[in-house]
Amino acid sequence: MVRTTCIDKSGLKKGAWSEEEDNKLRAYVLRYGHWNWQQLPKFAGLSRCGKSCRLRWMNYLRPGVKRGSFSEEEEELILKLHKELGNRWSAITARLPGRTDNEVKNYWHTHLRKRTKQDSKPKDKIEQTSERSQPMESDADQNKESSAISIFHSTTDQNRSGLETEIAAVPAADTNCELSPLSCGSKHFDGGDWFGEDSNSSVESLPESFESFWSEPFALDTSYSNLKVINYDWLPPVEEEFTYPFSSFLDEDMDWFHELIQ
DNA sequence: AATCGATGCAACCGCAGCAAT
DNA sequence: TATTGCTGCGGTTGCATCGAT
């Protein structure tokens, strides 16, 4: 099911992630946040490109990511939102706490698209051929979808955000925005439910470190520590595994910092 | 038991948008 | 204003697994 691991021309690994790589990435991001995805793998000791690391983190390692099959409620919500938003998976995913855009997109293509096609056709015309053998959707489907997209894209950014707000008939949950003080810009944070049902959803309930979110750009990323799923026991000691990206600036008179990150 | 097509999903790729310079 | 670098998004691909024959 996964791509076999290989090494490309530039010496970077591609394909399936090993458990060791997962642990390295998880530990690094939890400790330092993702200050720069392009540089991160170098400091985290990973032979991966930044994009690959980002994707792995966003889709699998990020705390709060929900695995497993979709509930009926989730299915209905995806269908409803897809009808309204088209293939804007990130916008759809924002209303599905714990789900990733990749997961929703895959689920749509493998399960729900068939359903919408069946629903929109008379029963005697339900197609028997496989989806795979017909990669392109019918013109009608494509037109329907592209019109929804074009309406959305024809709006200005400001109007678009308003449109998104209006469309959001269910409580917003910005699951794309990881709770990282190093990376989560204000434009993403909406004060909603960050981690779905298992978390407290108010801003007040966020960990103490969140308050210094903006004033301490390089602060230790402890924001995930409010999650039960995180077990810090296996986190490697800082100096053993990682290079802190700004360590060159911190060589002298920075004992306070080294104490902080212990 | 072996083969082969269908399926599901993790991962990759290219592009657009945005911010910094 | 133009350029550059980074991030995020959506489309697509590759491959393991499943199920039918």
Short mmCIF file of C-alpha atoms (C1' of nucleotides) in Angstrom, two decimals:
data_model
loop_
_atom_site.label_atom_id
_atom_site.label_comp_id
_atom_site.label_asym_id
_atom_site.label_seq_id
_atom_site.Cartn_x
_atom_site.Cartn_y
_atom_site.Cartn_z
CA MET A 1 0.00 0.00 0.00
CA VAL A 2 2.91 2.29 0.53
CA ARG A 3 5.60 3.29 -1.86
CA THR A 4 8.87 1.55 -1.45
CA THR A 5 11.58 3.66 0.04
CA CYS A 6 14.22 4.88 -2.38
CA ILE A 7 16.89 7.53 -2.56
CA ASP A 8 16.76 10.18 -5.25
CA LYS A 9 19.63 11.91 -7.08
CA SER A 10 20.14 14.47 -4.38
CA GLY A 11 20.43 11.79 -1.74
CA LEU A 12 17.03 12.41 -0.23
CA LYS A 13 14.85 9.51 0.77
CA LYS A 14 11.47 9.05 -0.86
CA GLY A 15 8.61 6.69 -0.28
CA ALA A 16 7.37 5.05 2.86
CA TRP A 17 8.41 6.44 6.21
CA SER A 18 10.09 4.21 8.76
CA GLU A 19 9.14 4.25 12.42
CA GLU A 20 12.49 5.77 13.25
CA GLU A 21 11.92 8.64 10.84
CA ASP A 22 8.46 9.18 12.26
CA ASN A 23 9.84 9.34 15.76
CA LYS A 24 12.55 11.78 14.76
CA LEU A 25 10.16 14.09 13.00
CA ARG A 26 7.54 13.89 15.71
CA ALA A 27 10.03 14.52 18.44
CA TYR A 28 11.62 17.42 16.63
CA VAL A 29 8.40 19.21 15.78
CA LEU A 30 6.96 18.71 19.23
CA ARG A 31 10.09 20.11 20.73
CA TYR A 32 10.85 22.97 18.40
CA GLY A 33 7.84 23.43 16.19
CA HIS A 34 8.19 23.71 12.44
CA TRP A 35 9.99 26.97 12.04
CA ASN A 36 10.94 26.21 8.43
CA TRP A 37 9.98 23.02 6.68
CA GLN A 38 12.75 23.30 4.13
CA GLN A 39 15.46 23.48 6.74
CA LEU A 40 13.79 21.28 9.32
CA PRO A 41 14.84 17.84 8.01
CA LYS A 42 18.48 18.88 8.12
CA PHE A 43 18.26 19.86 11.77
CA ALA A 44 16.08 16.92 12.67
CA GLY A 45 18.54 14.48 11.16
CA LEU A 46 16.23 13.34 8.40
CA SER A 47 17.21 12.62 4.81
CA ARG A 48 13.91 13.87 3.48
CA CYS A 49 12.79 16.95 1.68
CA GLY A 50 10.85 19.53 3.64
CA LYS A 51 7.72 18.93 1.70
CA SER A 52 7.76 15.27 2.54
CA CYS A 53 8.25 16.05 6.23
CA ARG A 54 5.43 18.55 6.21
CA LEU A 55 3.07 16.11 4.56
CA ARG A 56 3.97 13.32 6.95
CA TRP A 57 3.46 15.58 9.92
CA MET A 58 0.20 17.06 8.69
CA ASN A 59 -1.39 13.78 7.68
CA TYR A 60 -0.11 11.29 10.24
CA LEU A 61 2.04 12.52 13.05
CA ARG A 62 0.22 15.66 14.07
CA PRO A 63 -1.53 15.22 17.42
CA GLY A 64 -5.26 14.96 17.10
CA VAL A 65 -5.28 13.33 13.71
CA LYS A 66 -8.18 10.92 13.69
CA ARG A 67 -7.55 7.53 12.10
CA GLY A 68 -10.05 4.93 11.10
CA SER A 69 -13.25 4.82 9.15
CA PHE A 70 -15.55 7.76 8.64
CA SER A 71 -18.80 7.94 10.54
CA GLU A 72 -22.12 8.44 8.79
CA GLU A 73 -22.24 11.99 10.11
CA GLU A 74 -18.84 12.68 8.62
CA GLU A 75 -19.89 11.20 5.30
CA GLU A 76 -22.97 13.37 5.15
CA LEU A 77 -20.97 16.40 6.08
CA ILE A 78 -18.42 15.75 3.37
CA LEU A 79 -21.16 15.28 0.79
CA LYS A 80 -22.87 18.46 1.88
CA LEU A 81 -19.71 20.52 1.94
CA HIS A 82 -18.47 19.14 -1.34
CA LYS A 83 -21.73 20.16 -2.92
CA GLU A 84 -21.19 23.68 -1.64
CA LEU A 85 -17.45 24.05 -1.95
CA GLY A 86 -16.42 21.70 -4.72
CA ASN A 87 -12.96 20.17 -4.50
CA ARG A 88 -11.75 22.60 -1.89
CA TRP A 89 -10.57 19.83 0.38
CA SER A 90 -8.84 22.05 2.87
CA ALA A 91 -12.03 24.05 3.39
CA ILE A 92 -14.01 20.85 3.77
CA THR A 93 -11.46 19.38 6.13
CA ALA A 94 -11.60 22.48 8.29
CA ARG A 95 -15.11 21.40 9.30
CA LEU A 96 -14.06 17.85 10.10
CA PRO A 97 -12.10 17.82 13.34
CA GLY A 98 -9.16 15.46 13.26
CA ARG A 99 -9.39 14.61 9.57
CA THR A 100 -6.78 15.58 7.03
CA ASP A 101 -7.38 16.92 3.56
CA ASN A 102 -5.59 13.95 2.05
CA GLU A 103 -7.79 11.53 3.94
CA VAL A 104 -10.98 13.35 3.01
CA LYS A 105 -9.88 13.61 -0.60
CA ASN A 106 -9.09 9.90 -0.75
CA TYR A 107 -12.34 9.00 0.93
CA TRP A 108 -14.24 11.11 -1.51
CA HIS A 109 -12.64 9.49 -4.53
CA THR A 110 -12.93 5.94 -3.25
CA HIS A 111 -16.36 6.01 -1.59
CA LEU A 112 -18.43 9.12 -1.91
CA ARG A 113 -17.99 10.09 -5.53
CA LYS A 114 -19.71 6.90 -6.57
CA ARG A 115 -22.57 7.72 -4.27
CA THR A 116 -23.09 11.17 -5.71
CA LYS A 117 -23.02 9.75 -9.20
CA GLN A 118 -25.56 7.11 -8.30
CA ASP A 119 -27.77 9.64 -6.58
CA SER A 120 -27.74 11.91 -9.59
CA LYS A 121 -28.64 9.20 -12.09
CA PRO A 122 -31.79 7.12 -12.63
CA LYS A 123 -31.46 3.73 -10.99
CA ASP A 124 -31.47 1.83 -14.28
CA LYS A 125 -28.56 3.87 -15.49
CA ILE A 126 -26.29 3.34 -12.55
CA GLU A 127 -23.01 2.58 -14.13
CA GLN A 128 -21.44 -0.78 -13.60
CA THR A 129 -17.98 0.05 -14.81
CA SER A 130 -15.20 0.73 -12.40
CA GLU A 131 -14.11 4.23 -11.47
CA ARG A 132 -10.54 3.35 -12.15
CA SER A 133 -11.15 2.54 -15.78
CA GLN A 134 -12.74 5.94 -16.24
CA PRO A 135 -10.45 8.40 -14.57
CA MET A 136 -12.18 11.41 -16.05
CA GLU A 137 -15.54 12.34 -14.65
CA SER A 138 -18.47 12.89 -16.96
CA ASP A 139 -18.80 16.34 -18.51
CA ALA A 140 -21.87 17.00 -16.43
CA ASP A 141 -20.09 16.16 -13.23
CA GLN A 142 -17.08 18.16 -14.19
CA ASN A 143 -19.13 21.16 -15.16
CA LYS A 144 -21.09 20.98 -11.96
CA GLU A 145 -17.95 20.80 -9.94
CA SER A 146 -16.03 23.42 -11.86
CA SER A 147 -18.89 25.86 -11.64
CA ALA A 148 -18.88 25.56 -7.89
CA ILE A 149 -15.15 26.14 -7.91
CA SER A 150 -15.33 29.05 -10.30
CA ILE A 151 -17.93 30.79 -8.19
CA PHE A 152 -15.66 30.45 -5.25
CA HIS A 153 -12.54 31.55 -7.09
CA SER A 154 -14.25 34.47 -8.73
CA THR A 155 -14.71 36.08 -5.38
CA THR A 156 -12.08 38.29 -3.88
CA ASP A 157 -10.08 36.96 -0.99
CA GLN A 158 -12.05 39.05 1.43
CA ASN A 159 -15.37 37.99 0.02
CA ARG A 160 -14.12 34.46 -0.06
CA SER A 161 -13.42 34.36 3.61
CA GLY A 162 -16.88 35.75 4.16
CA LEU A 163 -18.29 33.12 1.92
CA GLU A 164 -16.49 30.44 3.82
CA THR A 165 -17.92 31.76 7.04
CA GLU A 166 -21.39 31.73 5.63
CA ILE A 167 -21.00 28.27 4.23
CA ALA A 168 -19.84 26.94 7.56
CA ALA A 169 -23.09 25.64 8.90
CA VAL A 170 -21.29 23.58 11.48
CA PRO A 171 -18.83 24.65 14.14
CA ALA A 172 -15.50 25.50 12.61
CA ALA A 173 -12.49 23.49 13.55
CA ASP A 174 -9.25 24.55 12.03
CA THR A 175 -7.56 21.23 11.94
CA ASN A 176 -5.06 22.39 9.39
CA CYS A 177 -3.56 24.78 11.79
CA GLU A 178 -1.26 22.92 14.08
CA LEU A 179 -0.95 24.28 17.53
CA SER A 180 2.58 25.42 17.07
CA PRO A 181 3.74 28.72 18.43
CA LEU A 182 6.38 28.82 15.76
CA SER A 183 4.25 28.43 12.75
CA CYS A 184 0.63 29.08 13.31
CA GLY A 185 -0.14 32.51 12.02
CA SER A 186 -3.05 34.54 13.22
CA LYS A 187 -4.77 34.21 9.90
CA HIS A 188 -5.28 30.54 10.61
CA PHE A 189 -6.31 30.56 14.19
CA ASP A 190 -10.00 31.09 14.61
CA GLY A 191 -10.31 30.25 18.26
CA GLY A 192 -12.25 27.14 17.42
CA ASP A 193 -11.82 23.55 18.39
CA TRP A 194 -8.26 22.64 17.60
CA PHE A 195 -8.29 18.99 18.36
CA GLY A 196 -11.85 17.87 18.12
CA GLU A 197 -13.85 16.07 20.70
CA ASP A 198 -11.00 15.11 22.95
CA SER A 199 -9.90 18.61 23.60
CA ASN A 200 -11.25 21.62 25.30
CA SER A 201 -12.37 23.97 22.64
CA SER A 202 -11.94 27.39 24.12
CA VAL A 203 -8.92 29.59 23.83
CA GLU A 204 -8.83 29.86 27.61
CA SER A 205 -8.23 26.17 27.87
CA LEU A 206 -5.09 26.27 25.81
CA PRO A 207 -1.89 25.60 27.64
CA GLU A 208 -0.15 28.40 29.44
CA SER A 209 2.54 28.61 26.82
CA PHE A 210 -0.06 29.69 24.35
CA GLU A 211 -0.30 33.06 26.02
CA SER A 212 3.27 33.81 25.17
CA PHE A 213 2.68 32.48 21.70
CA TRP A 214 3.36 35.74 19.92
CA SER A 215 5.93 37.28 22.18
CA GLU A 216 8.24 34.27 22.29
CA PRO A 217 8.73 33.19 18.73
CA PHE A 218 11.39 30.63 19.51
CA ALA A 219 9.87 29.28 22.66
CA LEU A 220 9.78 25.60 23.27
CA ASP A 221 6.76 24.04 21.69
CA THR A 222 4.93 22.56 24.60
CA SER A 223 1.53 23.28 23.25
CA TYR A 224 0.82 19.66 22.53
CA SER A 225 1.40 18.63 26.08
CA ASN A 226 -2.27 19.05 26.91
CA LEU A 227 -3.01 16.06 24.77
CA LYS A 228 -3.31 12.70 26.41
CA VAL A 229 -2.06 10.93 23.31
CA ILE A 230 1.40 12.36 23.64
CA ASN A 231 3.89 10.31 25.54
CA TYR A 232 7.04 12.30 26.07
CA ASP A 233 8.97 9.45 27.57
CA TRP A 234 10.51 8.43 24.29
CA LEU A 235 11.53 11.93 23.28
CA PRO A 236 15.28 11.88 22.82
CA PRO A 237 17.35 14.33 24.80
CA VAL A 238 17.88 17.49 22.82
CA GLU A 239 21.62 17.32 22.48
CA GLU A 240 21.66 13.71 21.41
CA GLU A 241 19.49 13.81 18.35
CA PHE A 242 18.81 17.31 17.18
CA THR A 243 20.43 20.51 16.28
CA TYR A 244 18.51 23.52 17.36
CA PRO A 245 18.38 25.82 14.34
CA PHE A 246 19.47 28.89 16.20
CA SER A 247 22.08 27.26 18.36
CA SER A 248 24.87 29.24 16.73
CA PHE A 249 23.38 32.38 18.19
CA LEU A 250 23.07 30.83 21.58
CA ASP A 251 26.56 29.68 22.28
CA GLU A 252 27.45 32.32 24.81
CA ASP A 253 25.55 33.56 27.82
CA MET A 254 22.57 31.46 26.93
CA ASP A 255 22.50 29.06 29.80
CA TRP A 256 18.96 30.15 30.49
CA PHE A 257 17.99 28.91 27.10
CA HIS A 258 19.68 25.56 27.45
CA GLU A 259 17.95 25.12 30.77
CA LEU A 260 14.67 26.00 29.14
CA ILE A 261 14.92 23.40 26.44
CA GLN A 262 15.99 20.59 28.73
"C1'" DA B 1 -2.94 -22.49 -5.33
"C1'" DA B 2 -2.09 -19.15 -8.82
"C1'" DT B 3 -3.32 -15.31 -11.44
"C1'" DC B 4 -5.09 -10.94 -12.38
"C1'" DG B 5 -7.93 -6.91 -12.18
"C1'" DA B 6 -9.98 -3.72 -8.79
"C1'" DT B 7 -9.49 -1.08 -4.77
"C1'" DG B 8 -7.66 1.86 -1.11
"C1'" DC B 9 -4.51 4.98 0.48
"C1'" DA B 10 0.18 6.92 1.39
"C1'" DA B 11 3.09 9.79 -0.89
"C1'" DC B 12 4.66 12.68 -4.74
"C1'" DC B 13 4.34 16.60 -8.01
"C1'" DG B 14 3.36 21.03 -9.84
"C1'" DC B 15 1.37 25.26 -9.20
"C1'" DA B 16 -0.57 29.42 -6.93
"C1'" DG B 17 -0.49 32.62 -3.29
"C1'" DC B 18 1.84 35.15 0.05
"C1'" DA B 19 5.51 37.49 2.51
"C1'" DA B 20 10.03 39.19 2.75
"C1'" DT B 21 13.63 41.58 0.51
"C1'" DT C 1 7.85 46.87 -8.69
"C1'" DA C 2 10.32 42.62 -9.37
"C1'" DT C 3 12.34 38.70 -7.49
"C1'" DT C 4 12.87 34.96 -4.45
"C1'" DG C 5 11.70 31.51 -1.13
"C1'" DC C 6 8.32 29.05 1.48
"C1'" DT C 7 3.89 27.07 2.36
"C1'" DG C 8 -0.35 24.99 1.30
"C1'" DC C 9 -3.47 22.95 -1.92
"C1'" DG C 10 -5.38 19.82 -5.26
"C1'" DG C 11 -4.45 16.37 -8.69
"C1'" DT C 12 -2.13 12.27 -9.63
"C1'" DT C 13 0.66 8.13 -9.11
"C1'" DG C 14 2.56 3.82 -7.24
"C1'" DC C 15 2.00 -0.17 -4.87
"C1'" DA C 16 0.15 -3.44 -1.27
"C1'" DT C 17 -3.96 -5.82 -0.46
"C1'" DC C 18 -8.31 -7.86 -1.60
"C1'" DG C 19 -11.50 -10.59 -4.04
"C1'" DA C 20 -13.04 -13.04 -8.03
"C1'" DT C 21 -12.00 -16.54 -11.23
#
